[in-house]
PDB file of C-alpha atoms in Angstrom:
ATOM      1  CA  SER A  45      15.210  -9.047  15.327  1.00  0.00           C
ATOM      2  CA  GLN A  46      13.190 -11.419  13.121  1.00  0.00           C
ATOM      3  CA  ASP A  47       9.758  -9.832  13.500  1.00  0.00           C
ATOM      4  CA  GLY A  48      10.255  -6.417  11.945  1.00  0.00           C
ATOM      5  CA  GLY A  49      11.840  -4.933  15.035  1.00  0.00           C
ATOM      6  CA  LEU A  50       9.130  -5.721  17.604  1.00  0.00           C
ATOM      7  CA  THR A  51      11.400  -7.923  19.701  1.00  0.00           C
ATOM      8  CA  TRP A  52      15.180  -8.160  19.948  1.00  0.00           C
ATOM      9  CA  ASN A  53      17.753 -10.743  21.012  1.00  0.00           C
ATOM     10  CA  SER A  54      21.293  -9.913  22.074  1.00  0.00           C
ATOM     11  CA  CYS A  55      24.227 -11.628  20.391  1.00  0.00           C
ATOM     12  CA  ALA A  56      27.635 -11.907  22.028  1.00  0.00           C
ATOM     13  CA  LEU A  57      30.374 -10.527  19.777  1.00  0.00           C
ATOM     14  CA  GLY A  58      33.213 -10.625  22.292  1.00  0.00           C
ATOM     15  CA  PRO A  59      34.366  -9.022  25.549  1.00  0.00           C
ATOM     16  CA  ALA A  60      32.401  -6.167  27.051  1.00  0.00           C
ATOM     17  CA  SER A  61      35.356  -3.887  26.332  1.00  0.00           C
ATOM     18  CA  ASP A  62      34.747  -4.289  22.601  1.00  0.00           C
ATOM     19  CA  TYR A  63      32.402  -1.762  21.040  1.00  0.00           C
ATOM     20  CA  TYR A  64      31.024  -1.998  17.526  1.00  0.00           C
ATOM     21  CA  ARG A  65      30.113   1.051  15.490  1.00  0.00           C
ATOM     22  CA  VAL A  66      28.872  -0.144  12.094  1.00  0.00           C
ATOM     23  CA  VAL A  67      27.250  -3.269  10.657  1.00  0.00           C
ATOM     24  CA  ALA A  68      26.247  -4.272   7.127  1.00  0.00           C
ATOM     25  CA  TRP A  69      24.725  -7.280   5.354  1.00  0.00           C
ATOM     26  CA  GLY A  70      26.431  -8.558   2.227  1.00  0.00           C
ATOM     27  CA  THR A  71      24.780 -10.143  -0.802  1.00  0.00           C
ATOM     28  CA  ALA A  72      26.387 -13.515  -0.091  1.00  0.00           C
ATOM     29  CA  GLY A  73      24.533 -13.941   3.204  1.00  0.00           C
ATOM     30  CA  TYR A  74      27.252 -12.613   5.500  1.00  0.00           C
ATOM     31  CA  ALA A  75      27.108  -9.659   7.876  1.00  0.00           C
ATOM     32  CA  ILE A  76      30.102  -7.750   9.220  1.00  0.00           C
ATOM     33  CA  ALA A  77      30.455  -5.544  12.286  1.00  0.00           C
ATOM     34  CA  LEU A  78      33.422  -3.215  12.730  1.00  0.00           C
ATOM     35  CA  GLY A  79      34.401  -1.442  15.905  1.00  0.00           C
ATOM     36  CA  GLY A  80      36.953   0.605  17.752  1.00  0.00           C
ATOM     37  CA  ASN A  81      40.562   0.156  16.652  1.00  0.00           C
ATOM     38  CA  GLY A  82      39.425  -1.945  13.703  1.00  0.00           C
ATOM     39  CA  ILE A  83      38.022  -4.987  15.508  1.00  0.00           C
ATOM     40  CA  ILE A  84      36.108  -7.262  13.142  1.00  0.00           C
ATOM     41  CA  ALA A  85      33.247  -9.703  13.737  1.00  0.00           C
ATOM     42  CA  TYR A  86      31.253 -11.584  11.127  1.00  0.00           C
ATOM     43  CA  THR A  87      28.306 -13.971  10.891  1.00  0.00           C
ATOM     44  CA  ALA A  88      26.423 -16.067   8.354  1.00  0.00           C
ATOM     45  CA  ASN A  89      23.241 -16.455  10.406  1.00  0.00           C
ATOM     46  CA  ALA A  90      22.990 -13.293  12.573  1.00  0.00           C
ATOM     47  CA  TYR A  91      23.092 -15.388  15.777  1.00  0.00           C
ATOM     48  CA  THR A  92      26.602 -16.810  15.918  1.00  0.00           C
ATOM     49  CA  TRP A  93      29.319 -14.190  15.533  1.00  0.00           C
ATOM     50  CA  THR A  94      33.017 -14.820  15.097  1.00  0.00           C
ATOM     51  CA  LYS A  95      35.532 -12.226  16.193  1.00  0.00           C
ATOM     52  CA  HIS A  96      38.421 -12.154  13.741  1.00  0.00           C
ATOM     53  CA  THR A  97      41.817 -12.654  15.349  1.00  0.00           C
ATOM     54  CA  ALA A  98      43.353  -9.781  13.389  1.00  0.00           C
ATOM     55  CA  ALA A  99      42.078  -6.205  13.584  1.00  0.00           C
ATOM     56  CA  ILE A 100      42.576  -3.227  11.301  1.00  0.00           C
ATOM     57  CA  SER A 101      45.025  -1.465  13.603  1.00  0.00           C
ATOM     58  CA  GLY A 102      44.388   2.219  14.197  1.00  0.00           C
ATOM     59  CA  PHE A 103      41.110   2.267  12.237  1.00  0.00           C
ATOM     60  CA  ASN A 104      37.943   3.696  13.804  1.00  0.00           C
ATOM     61  CA  PRO A 105      35.194   3.193  11.199  1.00  0.00           C
ATOM     62  CA  ARG A 106      32.483   5.739  10.468  1.00  0.00           C
ATOM     63  CA  GLY A 107      30.744   3.912   7.636  1.00  0.00           C
ATOM     64  CA  LEU A 108      30.507   0.409   6.183  1.00  0.00           C
ATOM     65  CA  GLY A 109      28.867  -0.771   2.984  1.00  0.00           C
ATOM     66  CA  ALA A 110      28.374  -4.042   1.135  1.00  0.00           C
ATOM     67  CA  VAL A 111      29.457  -4.028  -2.509  1.00  0.00           C
ATOM     68  CA  SER A 112      28.801  -7.552  -3.822  1.00  0.00           C
ATOM     69  CA  GLY A 113      29.431 -11.086  -2.649  1.00  0.00           C
ATOM     70  CA  GLN A 114      31.917 -10.905   0.214  1.00  0.00           C
ATOM     71  CA  THR A 115      33.240  -7.498  -0.871  1.00  0.00           C
ATOM     72  CA  PHE A 116      32.781  -4.673   1.652  1.00  0.00           C
ATOM     73  CA  VAL A 117      34.137  -1.119   1.919  1.00  0.00           C
ATOM     74  CA  ALA A 118      34.708   0.664   5.247  1.00  0.00           C
ATOM     75  CA  VAL A 119      35.570   4.346   5.752  1.00  0.00           C
ATOM     76  CA  GLY A 120      36.662   6.650   8.572  1.00  0.00           C
ATOM     77  CA  ASP A 121      38.449   9.841   9.472  1.00  0.00           C
ATOM     78  CA  SER A 122      41.592  11.165   7.784  1.00  0.00           C
ATOM     79  CA  GLY A 123      40.782   9.542   4.453  1.00  0.00           C
ATOM     80  CA  GLN A 124      40.897   5.994   5.794  1.00  0.00           C
ATOM     81  CA  LEU A 125      39.303   3.553   3.363  1.00  0.00           C
ATOM     82  CA  TYR A 126      39.572  -0.228   3.595  1.00  0.00           C
ATOM     83  CA  ARG A 127      38.252  -3.003   1.360  1.00  0.00           C
ATOM     84  CA  THR A 128      37.788  -6.733   1.784  1.00  0.00           C
ATOM     85  CA  LEU A 129      37.036  -9.403  -0.818  1.00  0.00           C
ATOM     86  CA  ASN A 130      36.646 -12.258   1.673  1.00  0.00           C
ATOM     87  CA  ILE A 131      35.406 -10.659   4.943  1.00  0.00           C
ATOM     88  CA  THR A 132      38.551 -11.331   6.985  1.00  0.00           C
ATOM     89  CA  THR A 133      41.416  -9.824   4.945  1.00  0.00           C
ATOM     90  CA  TRP A 134      41.252  -6.029   4.645  1.00  0.00           C
ATOM     91  CA  THR A 135      43.398  -3.828   2.408  1.00  0.00           C
ATOM     92  CA  LYS A 136      43.920  -0.093   2.790  1.00  0.00           C
ATOM     93  CA  ILE A 137      43.039   1.611  -0.476  1.00  0.00           C
ATOM     94  CA  VAL A 138      45.116   4.469  -1.792  1.00  0.00           C
ATOM     95  CA  GLY A 139      42.823   7.219  -2.993  1.00  0.00           C
ATOM     96  CA  PRO A 140      41.078   9.519  -0.492  1.00  0.00           C
ATOM     97  CA  ASN A 141      43.518  12.025   0.949  1.00  0.00           C
ATOM     98  CA  ALA A 142      44.318  12.433   4.622  1.00  0.00           C
ATOM     99  CA  VAL A 143      42.228  15.584   5.090  1.00  0.00           C
ATOM    100  CA  ASP A 144      38.938  13.990   4.038  1.00  0.00           C
ATOM    101  CA  ASN A 145      36.848  12.708   6.949  1.00  0.00           C
ATOM    102  CA  LEU A 146      34.583  10.050   5.434  1.00  0.00           C
ATOM    103  CA  SER A 147      31.110   9.209   6.763  1.00  0.00           C
ATOM    104  CA  ASP A 148      29.172   6.669   4.722  1.00  0.00           C
ATOM    105  CA  VAL A 149      29.225   4.199   1.821  1.00  0.00           C
ATOM    106  CA  ALA A 150      26.623   3.208  -0.787  1.00  0.00           C
ATOM    107  CA  THR A 151      26.796   0.819  -3.736  1.00  0.00           C
ATOM    108  CA  LEU A 152      24.652   1.453  -6.808  1.00  0.00           C
ATOM    109  CA  THR A 153      22.477  -1.417  -7.983  1.00  0.00           C
ATOM    110  CA  ASN A 154      24.916  -2.329 -10.767  1.00  0.00           C
ATOM    111  CA  GLY A 155      27.072  -3.815  -7.995  1.00  0.00           C
ATOM    112  CA  THR A 156      30.287  -2.120  -9.133  1.00  0.00           C
ATOM    113  CA  THR A 157      29.854   1.653  -8.628  1.00  0.00           C
ATOM    114  CA  VAL A 158      30.559   2.662  -5.028  1.00  0.00           C
ATOM    115  CA  LEU A 159      30.060   6.140  -3.544  1.00  0.00           C
ATOM    116  CA  VAL A 160      31.600   7.528  -0.352  1.00  0.00           C
ATOM    117  CA  VAL A 161      30.559  10.829   1.252  1.00  0.00           C
ATOM    118  CA  GLY A 162      32.120  12.875   4.042  1.00  0.00           C
ATOM    119  CA  LEU A 163      32.530  16.191   5.784  1.00  0.00           C
ATOM    120  CA  LYS A 164      32.877  19.461   3.854  1.00  0.00           C
ATOM    121  CA  GLY A 165      30.864  18.014   0.970  1.00  0.00           C
ATOM    122  CA  VAL A 166      33.489  15.483  -0.055  1.00  0.00           C
ATOM    123  CA  ILE A 167      32.452  12.683  -2.416  1.00  0.00           C
ATOM    124  CA  TRP A 168      34.650   9.877  -3.725  1.00  0.00           C
ATOM    125  CA  ARG A 169      33.581   7.457  -6.460  1.00  0.00           C
ATOM    126  CA  SER A 170      34.763   4.018  -7.557  1.00  0.00           C
ATOM    127  CA  ALA A 171      33.655   2.301 -10.776  1.00  0.00           C
ATOM    128  CA  ASP A 172      35.419  -0.992 -10.057  1.00  0.00           C
ATOM    129  CA  SER A 173      33.892  -2.249  -6.789  1.00  0.00           C
ATOM    130  CA  GLY A 174      36.160  -0.123  -4.624  1.00  0.00           C
ATOM    131  CA  ALA A 175      39.558  -1.012  -6.095  1.00  0.00           C
ATOM    132  CA  THR A 176      40.353   2.517  -7.350  1.00  0.00           C
ATOM    133  CA  TRP A 177      38.826   5.893  -6.495  1.00  0.00           C
ATOM    134  CA  ALA A 178      38.355   9.391  -7.938  1.00  0.00           C
ATOM    135  CA  LYS A 179      37.311  12.534  -6.087  1.00  0.00           C
ATOM    136  CA  ILE A 180      34.133  14.140  -7.442  1.00  0.00           C
ATOM    137  CA  ALA A 181      33.651  17.889  -7.759  1.00  0.00           C
ATOM    138  CA  GLY A 182      30.109  18.791  -6.741  1.00  0.00           C
ATOM    139  CA  PRO A 183      28.785  19.544  -3.241  1.00  0.00           C
ATOM    140  CA  ASN A 184      30.087  22.755  -1.702  1.00  0.00           C
ATOM    141  CA  THR A 185      32.459  22.757   1.254  1.00  0.00           C
ATOM    142  CA  VAL A 186      29.768  24.012   3.672  1.00  0.00           C
ATOM    143  CA  ASP A 187      27.544  20.936   3.636  1.00  0.00           C
ATOM    144  CA  ASP A 188      28.924  18.137   5.776  1.00  0.00           C
ATOM    145  CA  LEU A 189      27.502  14.908   4.359  1.00  0.00           C
ATOM    146  CA  TYR A 190      26.684  12.144   6.840  1.00  0.00           C
ATOM    147  CA  GLY A 191      24.723   9.575   4.828  1.00  0.00           C
ATOM    148  CA  VAL A 192      24.234   8.335   1.275  1.00  0.00           C
ATOM    149  CA  ALA A 193      21.806   5.854  -0.291  1.00  0.00           C
ATOM    150  CA  ALA A 194      21.542   4.349  -3.775  1.00  0.00           C
ATOM    151  CA  LEU A 195      18.197   3.876  -5.520  1.00  0.00           C
ATOM    152  CA  SER A 196      19.302   2.449  -8.884  1.00  0.00           C
ATOM    153  CA  ALA A 197      22.338   2.046 -11.127  1.00  0.00           C
ATOM    154  CA  THR A 198      22.374   5.822 -11.702  1.00  0.00           C
ATOM    155  CA  VAL A 199      20.485   7.591  -8.883  1.00  0.00           C
ATOM    156  CA  ALA A 200      21.800   8.236  -5.356  1.00  0.00           C
ATOM    157  CA  VAL A 201      21.003  10.780  -2.649  1.00  0.00           C
ATOM    158  CA  ALA A 202      23.231  12.166   0.133  1.00  0.00           C
ATOM    159  CA  VAL A 203      22.099  14.050   3.264  1.00  0.00           C
ATOM    160  CA  GLY A 204      23.807  16.054   5.960  1.00  0.00           C
ATOM    161  CA  PHE A 205      24.289  19.350   7.755  1.00  0.00           C
ATOM    162  CA  LEU A 206      21.154  21.469   8.374  1.00  0.00           C
ATOM    163  CA  GLY A 207      18.986  19.225   6.206  1.00  0.00           C
ATOM    164  CA  ALA A 208      21.254  19.362   3.160  1.00  0.00           C
ATOM    165  CA  VAL A 209      20.175  16.996   0.367  1.00  0.00           C
ATOM    166  CA  TRP A 210      22.318  16.317  -2.700  1.00  0.00           C
ATOM    167  CA  ARG A 211      21.275  14.106  -5.619  1.00  0.00           C
ATOM    168  CA  THR A 212      22.974  12.428  -8.590  1.00  0.00           C
ATOM    169  CA  THR A 213      21.354  10.872 -11.666  1.00  0.00           C
ATOM    170  CA  ASP A 214      24.529   9.858 -13.509  1.00  0.00           C
ATOM    171  CA  ALA A 215      26.001   7.329 -11.074  1.00  0.00           C
ATOM    172  CA  GLY A 216      27.767   9.916  -8.946  1.00  0.00           C
ATOM    173  CA  VAL A 217      29.647  11.845 -11.625  1.00  0.00           C
ATOM    174  CA  THR A 218      27.725  15.114 -11.053  1.00  0.00           C
ATOM    175  CA  TRP A 219      25.543  16.263  -8.126  1.00  0.00           C
ATOM    176  CA  THR A 220      22.716  18.783  -7.664  1.00  0.00           C
ATOM    177  CA  LYS A 221      21.491  20.264  -4.383  1.00  0.00           C
ATOM    178  CA  VAL A 222      17.806  19.624  -3.720  1.00  0.00           C
ATOM    179  CA  THR A 223      15.709  22.286  -1.992  1.00  0.00           C
ATOM    180  CA  GLY A 224      13.471  19.792  -0.247  1.00  0.00           C
ATOM    181  CA  ALA A 225      14.272  19.003   3.384  1.00  0.00           C
ATOM    182  CA  ASN A 226      13.742  22.498   4.780  1.00  0.00           C
ATOM    183  CA  THR A 227      14.981  21.867   8.309  1.00  0.00           C
ATOM    184  CA  SER A 228      17.536  23.144  10.774  1.00  0.00           C
ATOM    185  CA  ASP A 229      18.069  19.567  11.978  1.00  0.00           C
ATOM    186  CA  ASN A 230      21.189  17.751  10.839  1.00  0.00           C
ATOM    187  CA  LEU A 231      20.228  14.640   8.862  1.00  0.00           C
ATOM    188  CA  ARG A 232      22.473  11.777   9.983  1.00  0.00           C
ATOM    189  CA  ASP A 233      21.444   8.841   7.787  1.00  0.00           C
ATOM    190  CA  ILE A 234      19.366   7.924   4.753  1.00  0.00           C
ATOM    191  CA  GLU A 235      17.892   4.649   3.531  1.00  0.00           C
ATOM    192  CA  ALA A 236      16.364   3.671   0.174  1.00  0.00           C
ATOM    193  CA  MET A 237      13.313   1.415   0.478  1.00  0.00           C
ATOM    194  CA  ASP A 238      13.037   0.868  -3.278  1.00  0.00           C
ATOM    195  CA  ALA A 239      13.778   2.775  -6.486  1.00  0.00           C
ATOM    196  CA  SER A 240      11.670   5.790  -5.459  1.00  0.00           C
ATOM    197  CA  ARG A 241      11.121   5.866  -1.665  1.00  0.00           C
ATOM    198  CA  LEU A 242      13.665   7.310   0.777  1.00  0.00           C
ATOM    199  CA  VAL A 243      13.775   7.897   4.518  1.00  0.00           C
ATOM    200  CA  ALA A 244      16.209  10.330   6.165  1.00  0.00           C
ATOM    201  CA  VAL A 245      16.620  10.628   9.958  1.00  0.00           C
ATOM    202  CA  GLY A 246      18.457  13.081  12.142  1.00  0.00           C
ATOM    203  CA  GLU A 247      18.746  15.128  15.273  1.00  0.00           C
ATOM    204  CA  LYS A 248      15.802  15.948  17.573  1.00  0.00           C
ATOM    205  CA  GLY A 249      13.847  12.993  16.175  1.00  0.00           C
ATOM    206  CA  ALA A 250      13.777  14.320  12.616  1.00  0.00           C
ATOM    207  CA  VAL A 251      12.283  11.934  10.039  1.00  0.00           C
ATOM    208  CA  TRP A 252      11.940  13.041   6.425  1.00  0.00           C
ATOM    209  CA  LEU A 253      10.348  11.089   3.573  1.00  0.00           C
ATOM    210  CA  SER A 254      10.510  11.208  -0.220  1.00  0.00           C
ATOM    211  CA  SER A 255       8.477   9.175  -2.694  1.00  0.00           C
ATOM    212  CA  ASP A 256      10.027  10.556  -5.908  1.00  0.00           C
ATOM    213  CA  ALA A 257      13.659   9.451  -5.565  1.00  0.00           C
ATOM    214  CA  GLY A 258      14.696  12.431  -3.462  1.00  0.00           C
ATOM    215  CA  ILE A 259      13.314  15.315  -5.516  1.00  0.00           C
ATOM    216  CA  THR A 260      10.720  16.456  -2.964  1.00  0.00           C
ATOM    217  CA  TRP A 261      10.547  15.818   0.801  1.00  0.00           C
ATOM    218  CA  TRP A 262       8.177  16.140   3.748  1.00  0.00           C
ATOM    219  CA  ALA A 263       8.608  15.680   7.496  1.00  0.00           C
ATOM    220  CA  LEU A 264       6.835  13.226   9.765  1.00  0.00           C
ATOM    221  CA  ASP A 265       5.235  14.569  12.924  1.00  0.00           C
ATOM    222  CA  LYS A 266       7.813  14.422  15.745  1.00  0.00           C
ATOM    223  CA  SER A 267       5.291  14.871  18.574  1.00  0.00           C
ATOM    224  CA  ASN A 268       5.236  11.167  19.495  1.00  0.00           C
ATOM    225  CA  LYS A 269       8.995  10.969  20.059  1.00  0.00           C
ATOM    226  CA  PRO A 270      10.966  12.425  22.997  1.00  0.00           C
ATOM    227  CA  ALA A 271      12.774  15.611  21.987  1.00  0.00           C
ATOM    228  CA  GLU A 272      16.075  14.197  23.233  1.00  0.00           C
ATOM    229  CA  ASP A 273      15.961  11.263  20.789  1.00  0.00           C
ATOM    230  CA  SER A 274      18.386  12.133  18.023  1.00  0.00           C
ATOM    231  CA  LEU A 275      18.347   9.447  15.334  1.00  0.00           C
ATOM    232  CA  TYR A 276      21.694   8.465  13.825  1.00  0.00           C
ATOM    233  CA  SER A 277      20.878   5.396  11.761  1.00  0.00           C
ATOM    234  CA  VAL A 278      17.911   3.981   9.846  1.00  0.00           C
ATOM    235  CA  ALA A 279      17.435   0.619   8.145  1.00  0.00           C
ATOM    236  CA  CYS A 280      14.753  -0.954   5.990  1.00  0.00           C
ATOM    237  CA  GLY A 281      13.707  -4.603   6.069  1.00  0.00           C
ATOM    238  CA  SER A 282      14.201  -6.741   2.969  1.00  0.00           C
ATOM    239  CA  ALA A 283      10.473  -6.680   2.180  1.00  0.00           C
ATOM    240  CA  GLY A 284      10.436  -2.889   2.164  1.00  0.00           C
ATOM    241  CA  THR A 285       7.720  -2.740   4.835  1.00  0.00           C
ATOM    242  CA  THR A 286       9.646  -2.292   8.090  1.00  0.00           C
ATOM    243  CA  LEU A 287      11.730   0.710   9.118  1.00  0.00           C
ATOM    244  CA  LEU A 288      13.916   0.864  12.229  1.00  0.00           C
ATOM    245  CA  ALA A 289      15.821   3.869  13.560  1.00  0.00           C
ATOM    246  CA  VAL A 290      18.252   4.135  16.466  1.00  0.00           C
ATOM    247  CA  GLY A 291      20.187   6.926  18.110  1.00  0.00           C
ATOM    248  CA  VAL A 292      20.846   8.559  21.455  1.00  0.00           C
ATOM    249  CA  GLY A 293      18.440   9.854  24.095  1.00  0.00           C
ATOM    250  CA  SER A 294      15.742   7.729  25.690  1.00  0.00           C
ATOM    251  CA  GLY A 295      17.394   4.414  24.821  1.00  0.00           C
ATOM    252  CA  TYR A 296      14.583   3.226  22.537  1.00  0.00           C
ATOM    253  CA  ALA A 297      14.738   1.902  19.006  1.00  0.00           C
ATOM    254  CA  TRP A 298      11.990   3.448  16.892  1.00  0.00           C
ATOM    255  CA  ARG A 299       9.890   1.369  14.481  1.00  0.00           C
ATOM    256  CA  ALA A 300       7.831   3.082  11.782  1.00  0.00           C
ATOM    257  CA  GLY A 301       4.102   2.393  11.815  1.00  0.00           C
ATOM    258  CA  GLY A 302       3.914   0.800  15.266  1.00  0.00           C
ATOM    259  CA  ILE A 303       2.682  -2.795  15.079  1.00  0.00           C
ATOM    260  CA  GLN A 304       2.608  -2.916  11.297  1.00  0.00           C
ATOM    261  CA  TYR A 305       4.122  -0.502   8.833  1.00  0.00           C
ATOM    262  CA  ASP A 306       1.769   0.587   6.043  1.00  0.00           C
ATOM    263  CA  PRO A 307       3.652   2.032   3.047  1.00  0.00           C
ATOM    264  CA  ALA A 308       0.388   3.051   1.418  1.00  0.00           C
ATOM    265  CA  THR A 309      -0.292   5.617   4.159  1.00  0.00           C
ATOM    266  CA  GLN A 310       3.214   6.427   5.388  1.00  0.00           C
ATOM    267  CA  PHE A 311       4.392   7.490   1.936  1.00  0.00           C
ATOM    268  CA  VAL A 312       1.554   9.821   1.004  1.00  0.00           C
ATOM    269  CA  ALA A 313       2.631  13.447   1.193  1.00  0.00           C
ATOM    270  CA  PRO A 314       0.474  15.639   3.452  1.00  0.00           C
TER     271      PRO A 314
END
């Protein structure tokens, strides 16, 4: 989409048997899509995609994040973590153990600190663009974490099971649980629009907003969305004025604000 999500064009990435699970834009103008059994496709213009001849055998990605330049980090179940410095060549990183199921990746704005979250509250941290990793003690083992977003070089927020929200202000070294998103809905993804505004989406059409870097939260009215629409991913346009969310249910992609998104009204707490 080139008009804030109002219209969409399909792009052929390969045979119909290929399915892609995660996609991310890098800072060098490239985007990568990863799919089942580690298939890789990449593009420099969003229209023409190239399927890489080699796949990451046995890898089913759950999360993908851009670090800097052509460096990306991808994560999955059983502690699988892969890194590329040139889009096409991927290296398995020794660090996360085999019992950690990993969900999402976020890079702080310094371009070198990378955070990975997963089930049972697991958090892994890298201070060298994903080359080496250390496990962080923080979230409890009850809160499965599904998404993480970075707001600055020090602040990041993770969301997950039954509306759990965890927050760090020291670049991921320590974490504090936030009593904000008071919901029984699992929050599946989170996106930072700028250094203070966050959007979290989840099951049964849940959409939660924060305008103070994740300290306090409020829910958007779900009455205009079908109850079966569970939202699993949310993304913000580069101008910070368009939000898109997708999931399962009615088959629609949801766009915040209808024809035009108005941050002045959408991000005012009721």
